[in-house]
Coordinates of C-alpha atoms in Angstrom, one line a residue:
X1 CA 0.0 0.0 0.0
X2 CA 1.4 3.4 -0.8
X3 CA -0.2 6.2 1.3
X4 CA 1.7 8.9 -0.9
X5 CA -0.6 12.0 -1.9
X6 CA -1.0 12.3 -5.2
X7 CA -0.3 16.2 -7.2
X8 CA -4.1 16.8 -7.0
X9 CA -4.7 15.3 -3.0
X10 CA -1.3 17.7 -2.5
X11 CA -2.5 20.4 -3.3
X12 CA -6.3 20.3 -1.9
X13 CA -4.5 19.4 1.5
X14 CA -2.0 22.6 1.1
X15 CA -4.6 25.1 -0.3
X16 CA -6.6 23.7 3.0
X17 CA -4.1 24.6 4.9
X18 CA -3.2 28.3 3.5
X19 CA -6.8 29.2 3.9
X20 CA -7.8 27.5 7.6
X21 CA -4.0 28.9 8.8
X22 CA -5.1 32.5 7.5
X23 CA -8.8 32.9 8.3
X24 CA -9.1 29.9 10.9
X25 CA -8.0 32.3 13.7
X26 CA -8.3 32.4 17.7
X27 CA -10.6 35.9 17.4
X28 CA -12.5 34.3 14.7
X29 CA -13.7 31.1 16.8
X30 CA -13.9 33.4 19.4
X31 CA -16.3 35.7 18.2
X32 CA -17.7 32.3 16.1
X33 CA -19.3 31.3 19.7
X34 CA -20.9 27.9 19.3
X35 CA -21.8 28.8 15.6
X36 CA -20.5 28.6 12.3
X37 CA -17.7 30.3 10.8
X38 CA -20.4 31.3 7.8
X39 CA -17.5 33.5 5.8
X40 CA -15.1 31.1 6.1
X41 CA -17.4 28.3 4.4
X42 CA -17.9 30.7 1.7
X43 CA -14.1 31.1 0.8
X44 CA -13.8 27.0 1.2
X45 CA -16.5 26.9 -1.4
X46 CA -15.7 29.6 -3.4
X47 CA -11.6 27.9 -3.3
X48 CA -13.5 24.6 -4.7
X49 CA -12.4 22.1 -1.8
X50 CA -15.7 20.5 -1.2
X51 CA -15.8 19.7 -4.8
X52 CA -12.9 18.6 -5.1
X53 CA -13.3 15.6 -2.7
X54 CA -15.0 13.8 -5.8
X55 CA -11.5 13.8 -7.7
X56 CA -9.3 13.4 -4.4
X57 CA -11.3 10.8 -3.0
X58 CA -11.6 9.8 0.5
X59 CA -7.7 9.9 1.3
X60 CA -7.8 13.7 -0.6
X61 CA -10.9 14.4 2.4
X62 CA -8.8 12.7 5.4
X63 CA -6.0 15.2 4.4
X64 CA -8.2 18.1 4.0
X65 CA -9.7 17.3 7.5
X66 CA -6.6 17.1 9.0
X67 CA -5.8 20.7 8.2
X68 CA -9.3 21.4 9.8
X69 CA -8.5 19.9 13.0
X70 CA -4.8 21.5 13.5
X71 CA -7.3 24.8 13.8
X72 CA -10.4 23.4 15.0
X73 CA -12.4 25.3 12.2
X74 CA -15.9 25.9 12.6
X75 CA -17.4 24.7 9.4
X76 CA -19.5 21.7 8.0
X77 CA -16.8 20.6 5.7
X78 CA -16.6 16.7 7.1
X79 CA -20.3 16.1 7.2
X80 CA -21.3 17.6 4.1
X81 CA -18.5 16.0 2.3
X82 CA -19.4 12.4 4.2
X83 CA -23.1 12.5 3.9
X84 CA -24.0 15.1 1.5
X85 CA -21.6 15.0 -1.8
X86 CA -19.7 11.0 -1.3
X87 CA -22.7 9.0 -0.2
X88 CA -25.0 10.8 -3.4
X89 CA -21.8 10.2 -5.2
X90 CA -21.6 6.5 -4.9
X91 CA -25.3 5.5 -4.3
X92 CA -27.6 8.1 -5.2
X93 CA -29.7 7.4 -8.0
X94 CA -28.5 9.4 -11.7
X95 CA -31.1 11.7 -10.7
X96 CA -30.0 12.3 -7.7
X97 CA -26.9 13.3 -8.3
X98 CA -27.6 15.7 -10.9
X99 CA -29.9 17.4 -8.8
X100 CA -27.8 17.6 -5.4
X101 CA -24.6 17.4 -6.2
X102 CA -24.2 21.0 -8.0
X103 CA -25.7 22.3 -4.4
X104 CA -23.3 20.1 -2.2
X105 CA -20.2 21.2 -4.5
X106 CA -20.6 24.9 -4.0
X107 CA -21.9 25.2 -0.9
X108 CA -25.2 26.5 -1.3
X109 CA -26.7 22.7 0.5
X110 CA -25.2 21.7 3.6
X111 CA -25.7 18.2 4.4
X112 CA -24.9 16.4 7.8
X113 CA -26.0 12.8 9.2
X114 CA -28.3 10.7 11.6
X115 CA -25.7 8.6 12.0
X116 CA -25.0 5.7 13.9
X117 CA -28.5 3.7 13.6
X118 CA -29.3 3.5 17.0
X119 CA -33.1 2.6 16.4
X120 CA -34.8 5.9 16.6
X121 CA -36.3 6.3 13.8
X122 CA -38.8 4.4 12.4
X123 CA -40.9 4.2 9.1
X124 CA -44.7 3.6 8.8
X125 CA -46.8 1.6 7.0
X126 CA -47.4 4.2 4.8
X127 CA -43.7 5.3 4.2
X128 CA -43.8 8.2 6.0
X129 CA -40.8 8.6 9.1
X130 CA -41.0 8.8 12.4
X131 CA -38.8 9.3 15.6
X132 CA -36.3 11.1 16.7
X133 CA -32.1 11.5 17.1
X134 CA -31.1 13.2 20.6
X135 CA -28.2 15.1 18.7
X136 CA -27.0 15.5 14.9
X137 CA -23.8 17.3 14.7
X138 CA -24.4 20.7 12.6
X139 CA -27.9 20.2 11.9
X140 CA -28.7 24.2 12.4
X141 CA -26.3 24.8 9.3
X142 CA -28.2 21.8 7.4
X143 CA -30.7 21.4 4.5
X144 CA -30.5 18.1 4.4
X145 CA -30.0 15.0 7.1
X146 CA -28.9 11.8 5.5
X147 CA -31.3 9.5 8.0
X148 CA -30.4 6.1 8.9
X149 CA -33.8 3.9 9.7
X150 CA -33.8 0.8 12.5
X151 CA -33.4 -1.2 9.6
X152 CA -30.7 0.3 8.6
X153 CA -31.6 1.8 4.9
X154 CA -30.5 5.6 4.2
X155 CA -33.3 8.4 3.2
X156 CA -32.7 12.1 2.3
X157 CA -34.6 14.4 4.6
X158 CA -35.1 18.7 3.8
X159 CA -34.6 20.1 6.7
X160 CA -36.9 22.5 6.2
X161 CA -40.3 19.9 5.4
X162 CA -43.3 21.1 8.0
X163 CA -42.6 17.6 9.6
X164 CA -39.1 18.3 10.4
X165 CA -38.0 20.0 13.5
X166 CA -34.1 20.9 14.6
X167 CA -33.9 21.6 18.4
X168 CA -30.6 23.9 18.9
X169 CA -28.5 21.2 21.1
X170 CA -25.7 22.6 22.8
X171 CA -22.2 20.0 23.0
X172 CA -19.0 20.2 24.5
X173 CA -17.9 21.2 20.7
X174 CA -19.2 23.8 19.0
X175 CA -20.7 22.2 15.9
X176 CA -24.1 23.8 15.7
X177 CA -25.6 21.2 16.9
X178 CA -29.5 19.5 17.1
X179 CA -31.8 17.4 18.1
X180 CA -34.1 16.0 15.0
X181 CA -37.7 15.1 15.3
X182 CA -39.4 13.6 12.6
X183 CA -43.1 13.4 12.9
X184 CA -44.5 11.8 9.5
X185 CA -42.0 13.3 7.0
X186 CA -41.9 11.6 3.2
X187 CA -38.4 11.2 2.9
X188 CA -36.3 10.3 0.0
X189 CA -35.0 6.8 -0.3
X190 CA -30.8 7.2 -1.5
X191 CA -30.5 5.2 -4.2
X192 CA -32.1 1.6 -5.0
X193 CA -31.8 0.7 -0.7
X194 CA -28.6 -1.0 -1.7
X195 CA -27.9 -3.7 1.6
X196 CA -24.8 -2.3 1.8
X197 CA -24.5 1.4 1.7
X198 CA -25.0 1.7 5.2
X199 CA -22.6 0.4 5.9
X200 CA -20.3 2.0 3.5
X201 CA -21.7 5.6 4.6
X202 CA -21.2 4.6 8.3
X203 CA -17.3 3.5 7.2
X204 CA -16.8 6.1 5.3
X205 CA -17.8 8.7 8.1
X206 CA -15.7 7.0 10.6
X207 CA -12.7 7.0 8.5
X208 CA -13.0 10.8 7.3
X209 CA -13.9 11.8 11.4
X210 CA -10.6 9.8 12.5
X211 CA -8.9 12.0 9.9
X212 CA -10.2 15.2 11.6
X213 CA -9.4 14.1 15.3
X214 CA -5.9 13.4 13.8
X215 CA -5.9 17.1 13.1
X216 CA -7.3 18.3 16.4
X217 CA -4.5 16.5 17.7
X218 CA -2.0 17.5 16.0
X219 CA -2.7 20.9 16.7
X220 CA -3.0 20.3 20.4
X221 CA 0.4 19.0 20.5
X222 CA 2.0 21.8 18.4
X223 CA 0.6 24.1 21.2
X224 CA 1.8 22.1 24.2
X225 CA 5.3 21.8 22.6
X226 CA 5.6 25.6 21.7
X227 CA 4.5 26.2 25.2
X228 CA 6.8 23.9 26.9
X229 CA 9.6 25.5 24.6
X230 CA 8.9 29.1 25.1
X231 CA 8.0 28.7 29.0
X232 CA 10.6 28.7 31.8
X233 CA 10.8 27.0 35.0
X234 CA 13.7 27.2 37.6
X235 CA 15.9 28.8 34.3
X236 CA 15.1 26.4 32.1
X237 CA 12.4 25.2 29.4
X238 CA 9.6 23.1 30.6
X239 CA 10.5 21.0 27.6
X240 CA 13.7 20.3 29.1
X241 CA 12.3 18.0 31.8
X242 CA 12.2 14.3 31.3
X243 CA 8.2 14.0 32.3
X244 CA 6.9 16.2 29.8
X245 CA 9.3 14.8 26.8
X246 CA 7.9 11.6 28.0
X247 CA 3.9 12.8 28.0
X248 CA 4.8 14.7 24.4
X249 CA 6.5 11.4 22.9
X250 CA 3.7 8.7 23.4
X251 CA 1.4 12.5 22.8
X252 CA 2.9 12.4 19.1
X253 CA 3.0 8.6 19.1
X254 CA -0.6 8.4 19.4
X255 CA -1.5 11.2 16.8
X256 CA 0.7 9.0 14.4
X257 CA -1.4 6.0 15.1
X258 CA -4.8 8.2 14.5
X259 CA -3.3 9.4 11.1
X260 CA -1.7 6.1 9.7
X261 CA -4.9 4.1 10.6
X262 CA -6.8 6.5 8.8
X263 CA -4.6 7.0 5.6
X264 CA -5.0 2.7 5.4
X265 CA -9.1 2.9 5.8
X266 CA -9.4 5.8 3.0
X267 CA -6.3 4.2 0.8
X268 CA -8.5 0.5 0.9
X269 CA -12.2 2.9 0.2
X270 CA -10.5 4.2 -2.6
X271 CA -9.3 1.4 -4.5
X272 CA -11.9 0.0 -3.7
X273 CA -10.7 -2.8 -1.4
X274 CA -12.6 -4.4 1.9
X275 CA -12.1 -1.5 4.9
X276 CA -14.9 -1.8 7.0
X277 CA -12.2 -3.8 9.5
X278 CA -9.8 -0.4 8.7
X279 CA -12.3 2.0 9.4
X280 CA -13.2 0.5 12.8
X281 CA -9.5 0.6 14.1
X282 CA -8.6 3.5 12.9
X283 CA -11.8 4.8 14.6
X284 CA -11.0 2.9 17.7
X285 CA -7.4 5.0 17.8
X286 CA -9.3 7.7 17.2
X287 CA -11.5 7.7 20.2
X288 CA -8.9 5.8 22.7
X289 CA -5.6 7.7 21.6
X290 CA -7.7 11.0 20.5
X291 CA -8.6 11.3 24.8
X292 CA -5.3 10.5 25.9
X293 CA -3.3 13.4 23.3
X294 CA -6.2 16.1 23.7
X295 CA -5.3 15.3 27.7
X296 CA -1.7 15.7 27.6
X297 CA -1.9 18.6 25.5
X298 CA -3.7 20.8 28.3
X299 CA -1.8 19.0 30.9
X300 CA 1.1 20.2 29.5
X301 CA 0.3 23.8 29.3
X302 CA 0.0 23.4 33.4
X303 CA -2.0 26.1 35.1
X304 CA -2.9 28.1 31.6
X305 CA -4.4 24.7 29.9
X306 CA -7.3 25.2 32.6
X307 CA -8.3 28.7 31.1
X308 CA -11.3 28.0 29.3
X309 CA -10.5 31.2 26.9
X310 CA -7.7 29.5 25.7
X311 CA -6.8 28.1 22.3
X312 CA -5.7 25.0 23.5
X313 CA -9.3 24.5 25.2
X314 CA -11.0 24.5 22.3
X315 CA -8.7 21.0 20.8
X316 CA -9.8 19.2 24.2
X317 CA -13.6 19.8 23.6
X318 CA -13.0 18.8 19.9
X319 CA -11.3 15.5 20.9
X320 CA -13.8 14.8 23.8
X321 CA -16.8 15.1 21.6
X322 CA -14.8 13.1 18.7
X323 CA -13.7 10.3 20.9
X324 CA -17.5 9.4 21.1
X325 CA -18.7 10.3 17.7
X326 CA -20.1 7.0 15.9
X327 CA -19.3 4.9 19.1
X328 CA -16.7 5.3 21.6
X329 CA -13.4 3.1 22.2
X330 CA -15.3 0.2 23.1
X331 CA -18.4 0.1 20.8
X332 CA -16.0 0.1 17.9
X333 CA -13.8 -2.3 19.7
X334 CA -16.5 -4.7 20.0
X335 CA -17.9 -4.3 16.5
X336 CA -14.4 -4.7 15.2
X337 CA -14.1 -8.1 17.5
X338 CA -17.5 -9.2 15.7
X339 CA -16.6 -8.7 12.5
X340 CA -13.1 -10.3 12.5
X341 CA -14.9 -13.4 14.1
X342 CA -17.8 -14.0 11.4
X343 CA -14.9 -13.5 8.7
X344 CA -12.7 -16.3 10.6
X345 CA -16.1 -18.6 10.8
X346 CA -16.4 -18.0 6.6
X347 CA -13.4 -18.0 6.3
X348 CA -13.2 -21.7 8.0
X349 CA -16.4 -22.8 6.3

């Protein structure tokens, strides 16, 4: 496996990176509050990146993410992209995708998901669906929620349908999010109900997510190290003392194993190869290793990493809320363990 960017993933990960590193600033989230950078989509969109993702693939989206993360940028780049313009992309309908995609690639739909299937919604005999999802991560921003049903087939909601209703939730991260209530709504089914697109979605999602906690890591750690650089203590840096070279090693050790697990799952997606066993671990690293690097980084700022006004704040909250997203540590663990024993009882038979 070769996990080298190609020109085209190279350069939608550095033009990601010029414009989060310029507009993606500490005033900006700041006066951002629990919302959405709004102008800041617009200059993503308006710089192509969401379209893009459709000719970079799902490694080209990891890579983008990442450079959300190191800034913890407030916009609905991973969902949309996850939900919105790859799961139309590979099993909408023709129809579908000529009438979504256009929106999804410029910016003018947002789309987020209902996802993991946890059994709240259900549909009725007469097609219509009900039930409800306690949060959806930037459902205020969305006009459409990609719905996963109890049994587990994908429908295409409008936000904006009388039967809809988004409840302003409030998280530990500030991803404007919602609670969603369906009461009777006529949704759209994606595509033919292929068996397997949940599935795909679901990987997908978790593979793309572990990409952005790699990020949020990443750019936790860069803090905590400039900080124990640039701070003194009894004449000398803070980095200078064996404990917190220790904490920043296994601290960088983990965000390696977030970012490597990731690059395999999107590498296999895109060429098309089985990753539903990737996407797990490199969502399990994600969650486990994702809590213990967002820790250290505010341990190591000492006293200032307890100021809730500062930068370094805002990774923690990111890779607290990420570490759960889609099932924590141990969901994933134990959906990982089921899966690798049904392929060793086929495998056998």
């Amino acid at each position: 496996m070769d996990f080298t960017p190609s020109e085209e993933q190279a350069a939608a990960q550095g033009l990601a990176a010029r414009i989060f590193g310029d507009l993606s600033t500490h005033e900006r989230l700041t006066a951002a509050g629990t919302g959405t950078d709004a102008e800041l989509w617009k200059e993503l969109c308006a710089a192509g990146l969401p379209a893009a993702v459709e000719d970079v693939g799902l490694l080209g989206l990891v890579l983008i993410l990442e450079e959300q993360g190191r800034t913890t940028a407030q916009v609905p780049l991973a969902a949309t992209c996850v939900y919105g313009l790859l799961a139309v992309a590979e099993h909408g309908a023709p129809e579908q995708r000529e009438r979504l995609l256009p929106g999804l690639r410029d910016g003018t739909a947002v789309a987020t998901g209902a996802f993991p299937a946890r059994g709240g919604v259900h549909i009725a005999e007469d097609g219509a669906l009900y039930g409800a999802v306690p949060w959806v991560p930037w459902l205020r921003d969305a006009t459409h929620v990609l719905v996963a049903d109890a049994e587990r087939g994908l429908w295409i909601v409008r936000t904006g349908e009388p039967d809809v209703t988004a409840v302003p939730v409030e998280t530990t991260a500030p991803w404007s999010a919602g609670r969603l209530v369906l009461d009777g709504v006529r949704g759209e089914r994606l595509g033919n109900g292929q068996p397997g697109a949940y599935g795909d979605v679901l990987a997908t999602a978790r593979t793309a997510f572990a990409g952005l906690q790699a990020g949020v890591c990443a750019g936790s750690l860069a803090r905590a190290v400039h900080h124990t650089v640039t701070r003194e203590q009894f004449g000398r840096p803070l980095s200078t003392n064996q404990g917190v070279l220790l904490r920043a090693a296994d601290a960088h050790m983990d965000t390696e194993a977030i970012r490597v697990t990731a690059y395999e799952a999107a590498w296999r997606h895109d060429e098309r190869r089985a990753c539903a066993a990737q996407a797990l671990t490199a969502a399990w690293w994600a969650s486990e290793a994702g809590k213990r690097v967002v820790h250290a980084g505010q341990h190591l700022h000492g006293g200032t990493g307890a100021d809730l006004d500062h930068p370094v704040h805002r990774h923690f909250l990111w890779g607290r809320q990420l570490d759960a997203y889609l099932g924590c540590g141990g969901e994933v663990l134990e959906e990982l363990g089921l899966l690798l024993a049904h392929s060793s009882q086929e495998g056998a038979s």
